[in-house]
Short mmCIF file of C-alpha atoms in Angstrom, two decimals:
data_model
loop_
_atom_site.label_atom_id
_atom_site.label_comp_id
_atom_site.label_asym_id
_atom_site.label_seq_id
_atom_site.Cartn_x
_atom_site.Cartn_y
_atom_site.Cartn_z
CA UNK J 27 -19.13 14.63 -2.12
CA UNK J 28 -18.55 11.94 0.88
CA UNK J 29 -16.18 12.73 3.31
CA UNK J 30 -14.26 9.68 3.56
CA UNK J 31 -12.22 10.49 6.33
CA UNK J 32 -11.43 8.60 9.17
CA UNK J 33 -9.72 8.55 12.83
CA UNK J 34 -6.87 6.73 12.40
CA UNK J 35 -6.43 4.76 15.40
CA UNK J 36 -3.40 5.07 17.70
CA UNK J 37 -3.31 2.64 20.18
CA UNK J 38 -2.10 -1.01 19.92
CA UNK J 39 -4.91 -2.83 21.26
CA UNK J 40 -7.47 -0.88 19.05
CA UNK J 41 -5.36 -1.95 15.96
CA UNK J 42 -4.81 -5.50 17.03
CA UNK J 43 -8.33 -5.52 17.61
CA UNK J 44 -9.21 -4.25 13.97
CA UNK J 45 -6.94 -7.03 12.32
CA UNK J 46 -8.04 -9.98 14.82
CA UNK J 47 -11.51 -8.94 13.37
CA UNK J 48 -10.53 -9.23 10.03
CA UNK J 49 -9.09 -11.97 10.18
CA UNK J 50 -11.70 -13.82 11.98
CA UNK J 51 -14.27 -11.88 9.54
CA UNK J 52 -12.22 -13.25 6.59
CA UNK J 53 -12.20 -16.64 7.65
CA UNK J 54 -15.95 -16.90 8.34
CA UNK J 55 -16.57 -15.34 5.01
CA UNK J 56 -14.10 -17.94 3.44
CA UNK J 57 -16.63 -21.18 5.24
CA UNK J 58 -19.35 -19.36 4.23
CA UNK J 59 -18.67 -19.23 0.70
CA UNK J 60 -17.13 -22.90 1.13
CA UNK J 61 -20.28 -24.04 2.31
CA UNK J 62 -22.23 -22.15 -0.56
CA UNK J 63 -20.37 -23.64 -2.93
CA UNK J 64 -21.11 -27.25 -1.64
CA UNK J 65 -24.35 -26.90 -1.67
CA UNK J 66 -24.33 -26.24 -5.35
CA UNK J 67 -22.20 -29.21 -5.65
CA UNK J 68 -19.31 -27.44 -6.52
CA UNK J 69 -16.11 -28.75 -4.79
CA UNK J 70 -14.73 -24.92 -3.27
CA UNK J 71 -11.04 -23.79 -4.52
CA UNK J 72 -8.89 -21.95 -1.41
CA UNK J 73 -8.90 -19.38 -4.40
CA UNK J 74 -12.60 -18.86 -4.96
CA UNK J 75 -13.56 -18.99 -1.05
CA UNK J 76 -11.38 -16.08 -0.30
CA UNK J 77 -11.63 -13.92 -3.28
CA UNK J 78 -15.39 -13.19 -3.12
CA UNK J 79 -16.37 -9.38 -3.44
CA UNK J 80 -17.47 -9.20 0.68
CA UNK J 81 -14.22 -10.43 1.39
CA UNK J 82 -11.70 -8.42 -0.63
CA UNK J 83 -14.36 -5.54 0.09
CA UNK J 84 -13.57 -6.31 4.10
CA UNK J 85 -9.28 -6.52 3.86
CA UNK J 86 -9.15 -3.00 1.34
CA UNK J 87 -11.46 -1.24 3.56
CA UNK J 88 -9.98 -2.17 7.41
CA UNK J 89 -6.51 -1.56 6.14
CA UNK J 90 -7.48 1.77 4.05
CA UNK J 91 -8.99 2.58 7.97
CA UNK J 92 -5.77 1.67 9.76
CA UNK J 93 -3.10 3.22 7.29
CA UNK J 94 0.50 2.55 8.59
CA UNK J 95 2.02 -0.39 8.55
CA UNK J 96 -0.85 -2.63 7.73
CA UNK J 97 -1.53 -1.16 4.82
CA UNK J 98 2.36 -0.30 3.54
CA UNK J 99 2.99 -3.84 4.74
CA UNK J 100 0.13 -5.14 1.91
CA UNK J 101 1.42 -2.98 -0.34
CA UNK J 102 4.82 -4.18 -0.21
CA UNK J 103 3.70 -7.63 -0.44
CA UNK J 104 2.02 -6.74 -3.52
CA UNK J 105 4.15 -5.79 -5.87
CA UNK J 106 6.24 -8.85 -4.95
CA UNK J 107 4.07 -11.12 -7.14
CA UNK J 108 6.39 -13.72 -9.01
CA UNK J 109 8.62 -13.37 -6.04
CA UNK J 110 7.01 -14.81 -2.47
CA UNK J 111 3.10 -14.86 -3.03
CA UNK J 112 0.58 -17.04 -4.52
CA UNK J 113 -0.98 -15.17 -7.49
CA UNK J 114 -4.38 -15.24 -5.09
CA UNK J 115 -3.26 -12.97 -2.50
CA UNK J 116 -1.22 -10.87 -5.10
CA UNK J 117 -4.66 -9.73 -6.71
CA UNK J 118 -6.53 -9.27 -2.94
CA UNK J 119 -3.06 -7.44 -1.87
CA UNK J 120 -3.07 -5.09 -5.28
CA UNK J 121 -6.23 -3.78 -4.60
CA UNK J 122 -4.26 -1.94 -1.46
CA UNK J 123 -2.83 0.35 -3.80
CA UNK J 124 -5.32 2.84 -3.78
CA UNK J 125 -5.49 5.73 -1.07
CA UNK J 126 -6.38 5.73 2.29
CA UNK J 127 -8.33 7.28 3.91
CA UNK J 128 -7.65 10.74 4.87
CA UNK J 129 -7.06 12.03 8.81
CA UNK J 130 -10.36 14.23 10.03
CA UNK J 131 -9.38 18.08 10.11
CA UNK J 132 -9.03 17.81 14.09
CA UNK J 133 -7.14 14.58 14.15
CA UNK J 134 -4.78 16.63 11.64
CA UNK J 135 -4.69 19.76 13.67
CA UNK J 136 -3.74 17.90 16.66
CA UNK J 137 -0.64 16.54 15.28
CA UNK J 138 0.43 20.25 13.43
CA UNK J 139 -0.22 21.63 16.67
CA UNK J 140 2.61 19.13 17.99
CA UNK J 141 4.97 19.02 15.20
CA UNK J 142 4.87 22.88 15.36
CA UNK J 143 3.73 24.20 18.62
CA UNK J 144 0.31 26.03 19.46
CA UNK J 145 0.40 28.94 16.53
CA UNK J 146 1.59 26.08 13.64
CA UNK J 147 -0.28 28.18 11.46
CA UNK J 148 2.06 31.40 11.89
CA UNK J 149 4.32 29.63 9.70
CA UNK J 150 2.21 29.63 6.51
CA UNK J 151 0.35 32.35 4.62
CA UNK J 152 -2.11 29.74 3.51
CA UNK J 153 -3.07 26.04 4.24
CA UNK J 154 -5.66 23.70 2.66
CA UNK J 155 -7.07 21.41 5.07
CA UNK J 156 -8.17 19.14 2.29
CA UNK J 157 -5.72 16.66 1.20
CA UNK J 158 -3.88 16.39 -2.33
CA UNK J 159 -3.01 12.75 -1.08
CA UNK J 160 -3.73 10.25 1.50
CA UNK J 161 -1.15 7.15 1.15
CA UNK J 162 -0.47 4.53 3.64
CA UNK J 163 2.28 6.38 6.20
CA UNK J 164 1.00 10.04 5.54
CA UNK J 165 -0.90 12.50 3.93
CA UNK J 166 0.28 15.84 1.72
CA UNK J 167 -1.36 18.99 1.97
CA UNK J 168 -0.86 22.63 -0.08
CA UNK J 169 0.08 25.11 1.52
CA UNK J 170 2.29 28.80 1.05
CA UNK J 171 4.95 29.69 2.98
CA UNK J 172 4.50 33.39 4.13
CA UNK J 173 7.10 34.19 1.43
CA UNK J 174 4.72 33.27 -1.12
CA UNK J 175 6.18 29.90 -2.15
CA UNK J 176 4.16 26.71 -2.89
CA UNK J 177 4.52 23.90 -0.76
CA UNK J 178 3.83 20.20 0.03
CA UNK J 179 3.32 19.60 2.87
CA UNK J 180 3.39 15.66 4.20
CA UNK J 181 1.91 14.75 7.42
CA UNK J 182 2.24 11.36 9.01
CA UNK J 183 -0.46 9.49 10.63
CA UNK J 184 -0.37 9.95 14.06
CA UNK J 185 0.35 6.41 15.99
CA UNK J 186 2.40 4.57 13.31
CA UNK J 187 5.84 4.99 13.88
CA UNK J 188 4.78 2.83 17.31
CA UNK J 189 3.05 0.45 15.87
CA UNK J 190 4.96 -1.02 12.92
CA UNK J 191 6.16 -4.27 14.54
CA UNK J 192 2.72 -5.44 16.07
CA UNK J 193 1.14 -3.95 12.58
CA UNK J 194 3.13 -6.49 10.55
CA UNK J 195 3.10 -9.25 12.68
CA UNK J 196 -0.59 -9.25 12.58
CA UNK J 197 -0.48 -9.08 9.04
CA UNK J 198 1.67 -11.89 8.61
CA UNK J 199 -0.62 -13.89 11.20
CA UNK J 200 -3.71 -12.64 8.83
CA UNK J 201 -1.61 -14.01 5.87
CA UNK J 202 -1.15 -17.27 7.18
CA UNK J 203 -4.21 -17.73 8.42
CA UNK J 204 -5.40 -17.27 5.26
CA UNK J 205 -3.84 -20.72 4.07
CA UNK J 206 -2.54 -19.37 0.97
CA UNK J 207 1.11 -19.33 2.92
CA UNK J 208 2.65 -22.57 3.19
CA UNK J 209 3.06 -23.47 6.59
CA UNK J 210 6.73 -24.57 5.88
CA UNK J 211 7.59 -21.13 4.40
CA UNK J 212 10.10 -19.34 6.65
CA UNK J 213 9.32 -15.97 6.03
CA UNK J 214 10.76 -14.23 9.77
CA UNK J 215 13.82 -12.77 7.58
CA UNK J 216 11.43 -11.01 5.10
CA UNK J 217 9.17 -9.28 7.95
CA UNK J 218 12.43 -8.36 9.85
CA UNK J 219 13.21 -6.66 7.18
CA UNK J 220 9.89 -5.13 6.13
CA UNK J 221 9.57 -3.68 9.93
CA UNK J 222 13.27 -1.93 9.12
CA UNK J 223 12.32 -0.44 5.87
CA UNK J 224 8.70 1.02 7.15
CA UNK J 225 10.80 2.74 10.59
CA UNK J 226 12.97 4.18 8.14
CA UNK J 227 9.98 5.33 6.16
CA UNK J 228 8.28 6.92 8.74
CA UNK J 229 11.44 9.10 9.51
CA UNK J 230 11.00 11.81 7.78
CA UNK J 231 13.80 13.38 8.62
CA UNK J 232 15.87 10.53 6.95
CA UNK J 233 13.63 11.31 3.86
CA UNK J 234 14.62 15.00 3.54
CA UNK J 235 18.37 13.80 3.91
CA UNK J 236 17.93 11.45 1.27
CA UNK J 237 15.93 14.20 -0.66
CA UNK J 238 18.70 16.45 -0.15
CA UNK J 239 21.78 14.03 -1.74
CA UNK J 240 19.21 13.40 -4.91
CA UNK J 241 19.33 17.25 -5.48
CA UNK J 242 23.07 17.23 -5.51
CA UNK J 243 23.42 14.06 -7.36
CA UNK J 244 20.97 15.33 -9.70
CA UNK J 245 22.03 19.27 -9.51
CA UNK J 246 23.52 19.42 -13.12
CA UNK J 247 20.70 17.68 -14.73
CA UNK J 248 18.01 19.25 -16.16
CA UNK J 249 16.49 16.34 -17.52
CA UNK J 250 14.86 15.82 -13.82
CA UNK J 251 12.83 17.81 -11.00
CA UNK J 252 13.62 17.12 -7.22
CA UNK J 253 11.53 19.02 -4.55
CA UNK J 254 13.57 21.42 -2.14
CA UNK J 255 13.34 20.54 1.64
CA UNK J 256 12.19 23.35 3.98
CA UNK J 257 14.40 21.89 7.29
CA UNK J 258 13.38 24.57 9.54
CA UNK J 259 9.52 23.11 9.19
CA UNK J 260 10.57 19.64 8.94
CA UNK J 261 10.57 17.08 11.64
CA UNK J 262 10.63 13.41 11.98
CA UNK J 263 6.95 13.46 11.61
CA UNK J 264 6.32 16.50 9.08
CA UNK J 265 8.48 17.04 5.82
CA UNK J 266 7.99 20.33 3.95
CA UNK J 267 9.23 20.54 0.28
CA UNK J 268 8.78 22.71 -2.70
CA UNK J 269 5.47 21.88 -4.64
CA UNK J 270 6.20 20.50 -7.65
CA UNK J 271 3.66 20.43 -10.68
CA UNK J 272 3.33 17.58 -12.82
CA UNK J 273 0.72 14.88 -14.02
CA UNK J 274 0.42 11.07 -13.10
CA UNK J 275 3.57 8.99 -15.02
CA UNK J 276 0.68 6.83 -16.30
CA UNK J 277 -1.02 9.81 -18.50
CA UNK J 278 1.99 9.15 -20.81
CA UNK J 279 -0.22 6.50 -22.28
CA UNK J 280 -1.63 8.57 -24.48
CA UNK J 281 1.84 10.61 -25.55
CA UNK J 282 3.39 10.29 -28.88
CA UNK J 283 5.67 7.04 -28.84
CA UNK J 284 9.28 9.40 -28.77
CA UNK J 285 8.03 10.39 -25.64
CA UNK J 286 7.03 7.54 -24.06
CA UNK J 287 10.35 6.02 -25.16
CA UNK J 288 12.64 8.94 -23.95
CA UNK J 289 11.08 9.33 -20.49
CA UNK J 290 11.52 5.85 -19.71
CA UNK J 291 15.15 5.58 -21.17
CA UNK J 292 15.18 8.56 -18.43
CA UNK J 293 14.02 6.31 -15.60
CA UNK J 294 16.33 3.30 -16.71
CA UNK J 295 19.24 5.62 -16.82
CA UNK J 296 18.53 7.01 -13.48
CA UNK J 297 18.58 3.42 -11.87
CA UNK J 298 21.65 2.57 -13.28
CA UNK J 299 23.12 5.37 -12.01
CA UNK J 300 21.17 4.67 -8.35
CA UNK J 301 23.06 1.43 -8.71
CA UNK J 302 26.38 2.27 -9.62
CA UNK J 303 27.44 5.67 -9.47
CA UNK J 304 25.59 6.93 -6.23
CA UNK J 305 25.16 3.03 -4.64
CA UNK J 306 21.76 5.10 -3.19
CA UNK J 307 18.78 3.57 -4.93
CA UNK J 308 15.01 4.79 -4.22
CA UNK J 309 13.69 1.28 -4.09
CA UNK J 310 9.43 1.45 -4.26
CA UNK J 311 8.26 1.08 -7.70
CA UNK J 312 4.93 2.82 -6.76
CA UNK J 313 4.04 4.63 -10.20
CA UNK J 314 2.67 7.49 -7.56
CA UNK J 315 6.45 8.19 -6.96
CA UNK J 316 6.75 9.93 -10.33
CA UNK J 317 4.99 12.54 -12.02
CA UNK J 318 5.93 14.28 -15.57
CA UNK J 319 6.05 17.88 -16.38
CA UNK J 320 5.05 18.28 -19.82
CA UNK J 321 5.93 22.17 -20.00
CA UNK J 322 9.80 21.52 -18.86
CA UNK J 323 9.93 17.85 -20.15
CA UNK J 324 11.20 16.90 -16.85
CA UNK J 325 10.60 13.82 -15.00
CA UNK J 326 9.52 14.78 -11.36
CA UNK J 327 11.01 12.69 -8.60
CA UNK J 328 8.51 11.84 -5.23
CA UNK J 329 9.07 10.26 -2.14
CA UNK J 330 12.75 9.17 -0.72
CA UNK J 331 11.22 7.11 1.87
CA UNK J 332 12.69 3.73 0.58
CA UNK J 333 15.83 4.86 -0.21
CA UNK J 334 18.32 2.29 0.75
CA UNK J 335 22.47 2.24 0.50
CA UNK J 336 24.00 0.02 -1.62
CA UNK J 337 27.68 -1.19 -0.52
CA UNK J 338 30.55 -1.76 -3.45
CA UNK J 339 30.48 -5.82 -2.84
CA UNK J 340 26.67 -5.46 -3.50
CA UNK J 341 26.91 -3.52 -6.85
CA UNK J 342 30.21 -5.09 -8.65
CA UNK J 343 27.85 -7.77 -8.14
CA UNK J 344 25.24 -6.85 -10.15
CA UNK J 345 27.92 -5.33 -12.44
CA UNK J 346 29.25 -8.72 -12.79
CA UNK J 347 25.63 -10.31 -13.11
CA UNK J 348 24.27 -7.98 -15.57
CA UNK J 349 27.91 -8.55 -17.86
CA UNK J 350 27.53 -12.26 -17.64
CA UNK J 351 23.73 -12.06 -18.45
CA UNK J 352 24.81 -10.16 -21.85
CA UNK J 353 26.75 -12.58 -23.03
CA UNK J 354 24.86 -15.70 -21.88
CA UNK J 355 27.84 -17.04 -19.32
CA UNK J 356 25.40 -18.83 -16.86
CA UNK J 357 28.76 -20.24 -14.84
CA UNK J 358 29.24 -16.13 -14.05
CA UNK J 359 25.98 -15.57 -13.66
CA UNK J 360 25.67 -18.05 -11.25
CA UNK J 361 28.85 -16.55 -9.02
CA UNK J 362 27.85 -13.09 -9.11
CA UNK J 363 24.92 -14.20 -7.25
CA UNK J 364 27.04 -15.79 -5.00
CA UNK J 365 28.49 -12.98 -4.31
CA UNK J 366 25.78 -10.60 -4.16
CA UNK J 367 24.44 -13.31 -1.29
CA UNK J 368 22.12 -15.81 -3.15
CA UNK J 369 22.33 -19.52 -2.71
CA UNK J 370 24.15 -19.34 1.33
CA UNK J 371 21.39 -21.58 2.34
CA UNK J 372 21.11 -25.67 1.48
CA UNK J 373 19.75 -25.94 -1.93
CA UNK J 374 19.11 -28.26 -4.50
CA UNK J 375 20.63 -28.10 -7.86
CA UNK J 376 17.85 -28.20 -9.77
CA UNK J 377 16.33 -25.22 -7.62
CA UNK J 378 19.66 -23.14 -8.39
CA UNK J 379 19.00 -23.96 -11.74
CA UNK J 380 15.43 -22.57 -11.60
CA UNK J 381 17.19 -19.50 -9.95
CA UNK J 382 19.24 -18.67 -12.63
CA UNK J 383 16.94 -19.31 -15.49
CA UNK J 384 14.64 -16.37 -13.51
CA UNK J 385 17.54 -13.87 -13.46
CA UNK J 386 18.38 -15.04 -17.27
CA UNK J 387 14.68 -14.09 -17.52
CA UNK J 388 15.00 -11.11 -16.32
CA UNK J 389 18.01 -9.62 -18.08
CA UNK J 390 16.08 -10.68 -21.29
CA UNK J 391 16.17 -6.71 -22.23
CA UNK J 392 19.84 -6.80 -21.59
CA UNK J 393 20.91 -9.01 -24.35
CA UNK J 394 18.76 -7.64 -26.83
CA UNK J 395 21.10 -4.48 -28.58
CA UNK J 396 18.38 -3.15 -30.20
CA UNK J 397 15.56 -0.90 -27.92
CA UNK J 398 13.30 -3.57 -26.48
CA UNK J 399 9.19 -3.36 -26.93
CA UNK J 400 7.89 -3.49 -23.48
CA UNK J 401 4.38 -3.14 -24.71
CA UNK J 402 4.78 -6.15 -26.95
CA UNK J 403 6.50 -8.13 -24.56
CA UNK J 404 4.69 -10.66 -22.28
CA UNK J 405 8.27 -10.45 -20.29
CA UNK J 406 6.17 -8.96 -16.90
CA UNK J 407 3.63 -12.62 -16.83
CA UNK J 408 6.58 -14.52 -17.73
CA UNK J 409 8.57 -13.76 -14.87
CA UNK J 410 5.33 -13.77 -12.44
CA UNK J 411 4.86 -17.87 -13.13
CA UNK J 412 8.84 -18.52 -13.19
CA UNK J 413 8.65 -16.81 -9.78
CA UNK J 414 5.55 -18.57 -8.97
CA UNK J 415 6.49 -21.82 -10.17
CA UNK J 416 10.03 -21.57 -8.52
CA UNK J 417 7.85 -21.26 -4.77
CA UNK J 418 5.30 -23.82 -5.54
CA UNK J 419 7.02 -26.26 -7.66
CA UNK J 420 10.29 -26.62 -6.95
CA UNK J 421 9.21 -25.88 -3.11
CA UNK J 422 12.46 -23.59 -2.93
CA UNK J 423 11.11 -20.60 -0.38
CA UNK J 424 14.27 -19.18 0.44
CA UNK J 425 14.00 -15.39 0.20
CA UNK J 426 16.74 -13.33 -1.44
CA UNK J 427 18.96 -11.17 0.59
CA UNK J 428 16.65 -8.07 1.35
CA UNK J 429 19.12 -6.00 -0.66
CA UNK J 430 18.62 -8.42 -3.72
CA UNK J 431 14.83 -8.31 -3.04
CA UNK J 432 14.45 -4.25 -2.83
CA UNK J 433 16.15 -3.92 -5.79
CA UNK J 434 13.82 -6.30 -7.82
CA UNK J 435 10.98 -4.42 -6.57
CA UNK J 436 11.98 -1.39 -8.36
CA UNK J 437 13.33 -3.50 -11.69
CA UNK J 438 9.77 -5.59 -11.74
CA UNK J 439 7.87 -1.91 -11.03
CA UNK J 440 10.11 -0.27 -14.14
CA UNK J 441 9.04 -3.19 -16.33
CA UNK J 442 5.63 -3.20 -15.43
CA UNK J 443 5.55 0.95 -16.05
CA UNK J 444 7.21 0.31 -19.92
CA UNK J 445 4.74 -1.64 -20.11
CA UNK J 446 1.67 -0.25 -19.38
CA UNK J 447 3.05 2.86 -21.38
CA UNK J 448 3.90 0.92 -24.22
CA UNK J 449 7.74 1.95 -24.23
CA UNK J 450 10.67 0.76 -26.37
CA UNK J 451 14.01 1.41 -24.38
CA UNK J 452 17.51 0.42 -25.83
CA UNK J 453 18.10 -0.92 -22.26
CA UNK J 454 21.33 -2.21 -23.13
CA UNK J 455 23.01 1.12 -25.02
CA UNK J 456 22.11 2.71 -21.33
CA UNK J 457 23.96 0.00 -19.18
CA UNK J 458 26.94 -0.29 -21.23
CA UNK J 459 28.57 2.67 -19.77
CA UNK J 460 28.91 0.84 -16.13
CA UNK J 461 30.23 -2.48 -17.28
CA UNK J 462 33.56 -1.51 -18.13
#
């Protein structure tokens, strides 16, 4: 097999470099293709020109090199399809969701040496040098702990802590160089945002205290698995957990319907109490994130990097949103969102109009009493062009408060998992509880 592994590189100027190249690389490919496509008599599409298999070959493969933000940054735009991007860049962005490449074994034992001084390997009876993952911030290895446990251990790239904010701006210059961005959209707000979430990704000692408060939320529930933290090997740059067994979410394809259903009435029940009874929600919808246990039936929980705090204001919002969505009262629908900190910019009434028929969209599963067919439903495509058509359209660009926009991600990523599992969830019967 290939070793796919690559130096990840550290230093500002050599990953400005690598995206200015890109960039530039992208854009020739873009005339080139323009120019083919003349020739032929064919009048060229902004679509067609950059979606040709050099170019999307080119983005996936410099950003699977540089890791880090680049890459988390693509990913993040990605699953915000309906939401900000032009369906275009959505498909070259998706294609980001894949792993990276993994750290060579010296690259790696240079940072364990670091993280946990000069004999690092003292502290395990075992370690695999080959990893089990390889995502955009870090890698996980196996390893035992010299009292014979299992563990993951997760590794971050060394370098990208430092170079989130230059990472994303370059991005967002690649991105608008690209021409598929508006040049009136104001989207500062969004990456000031996006460089907050990734710093508090890439602490991982943040992630094990977040890990940590899912365990005792979670403590009484047998219904779900949460990896253990090992502190005393943890730092802000390794985290050291329990290994927990379990198979991709996604293999529940091919499970009998009850259990399709039941796991992801789990999942919807676990984001409603995110929402309202811890006000902590773990807000990336990356199916990667979950794993199921078929032996114990449990649903096993991954990565608290994106956990975010929710304050009361923010959820009696969406208490009062989801209530007036139920019973079709589009007057409260429309001041919950006021509340929850939609519409403070200048905008037209037809755009808040186009607003609230999205959210109405949205909540379709809400007002239904009986368990809704998410593999039947088109509801995921619908939403993408009311998003879509809301940006390009109506011309209304104004991003959501980040909040608002986190927590979309995750309710767009548990529709699109029903539905690729073909699950029927009385998502109602589970929300009721918290209205009242």
């Amino acid at each position: 097999m290939a070793d796919n592994s690559s130096q990840v590189p550290t230093n500002r100027l050599s990953r400005f470099t690598g995206l200015a190249t890109l960039a530039g690389r992208v854009a020739g490919g873009m005339l080139a293709e323009g120019a083919r496509q003349l020739a032929q008599g064919n009048r060229p599409s902004s679509k067609s020109m950059l979606l040709t298999p050099a170019n999307i070959k080119r983005v996936t493969d410099q950003l699977a090199h540089m890791r880090g933000a680049a890459m988390k940054m693509g990913q993040l735009l990605s699953m915000d399809s309906g939401e900000l991007l032009p369906a275009e860049l959505t498909e070259l962005l998706a294609r980001l969701r894949a792993n990276a490449n993994p750290m060579p074994a010296k690259q790696l034992s240079q940072v364990l040496r670091q993280e946990l001084g000069e004999d690092w390997q003292q502290h395990f009876a075992d370690f695999s040098f080959k990893p089990m993952a390889a995502a955009s911030i870090g890698q996980v290895h196996q390893a035992y702990h010299d009292n014979g446990d299992k563990l993951a251990v997760k590794i971050q790239y060394p370098g990208v802590k430092t170079s989130i904010d230059s990472d994303v701006d370059n991005v967002a210059s690649l991105l608008k160089l690209s021409g598929l961005i508006p040049a009136e959209v104001e989207y500062q707000s969004l990456l000031t945002e996006a460089k907050k979430q990734l710093k508090n990704e890439a602490d991982y000692l943040q992630e094990a205290h977040y890990l940590q408060r899912y365990r005792q939320y979670l403590a009484s529930d047998d219904a779900f698995l949460v990896p253990e933290v090992y502190p005393a090997l943890s730092s802000a740059n390794i985290l050291v957990m329990s290994y927990v067994a379990g198979e991709p979410i996604e293999t529940l394809q091919a499970a009998p319907q009850a259990e399709r259903d039941r796991v992801l009435g789990l999942m919807f029940s676990l984001f409603f109490r995110e929402l309202f009874e811890f006000k902590l929600v773990q807000t990336d919808p990356n199916f990667a994130n979950y794993l199921y246990n078929r032996q114990s039936q449990q649903l096993v929980l991954l990565d608290f990097g994106a956990c975010r705090d929710y304050s009361e204001q923010i959820t009696n919002g969406y208490r009062a949103l989801f209530a007036c969505a139920c019973d079709n009262d589009f007057a409260g629908m429309e001041q919950a969102l006021t509340k929850i900190g939609f519409f403070s910019q200048n905008i037209l009434a037809a755009q808040k109009t186009a607003v609230l028929n999205l959210v109405e969209l949205a909540c379709e599963p809400l007002r239904q009493s009986s368990a809704f067919d998410f593999g039947q439903s088109d509801l995921a495509l619908r939403l993408r062009q009311a998003g879509t058509a809301l940006s390009m359209q109506q011309n209304y660009w104004h991003s959501p408060p980040a909040d608002a926009l986190f927590l979309h991600r995750k309710i767009a990523g548990l529709y699109l998992l029903a539905a690729r599992i073909g699950a029927r969830v009385n998502v109602r019967q589970l929300l009721e509880p918290y209205l009242h």
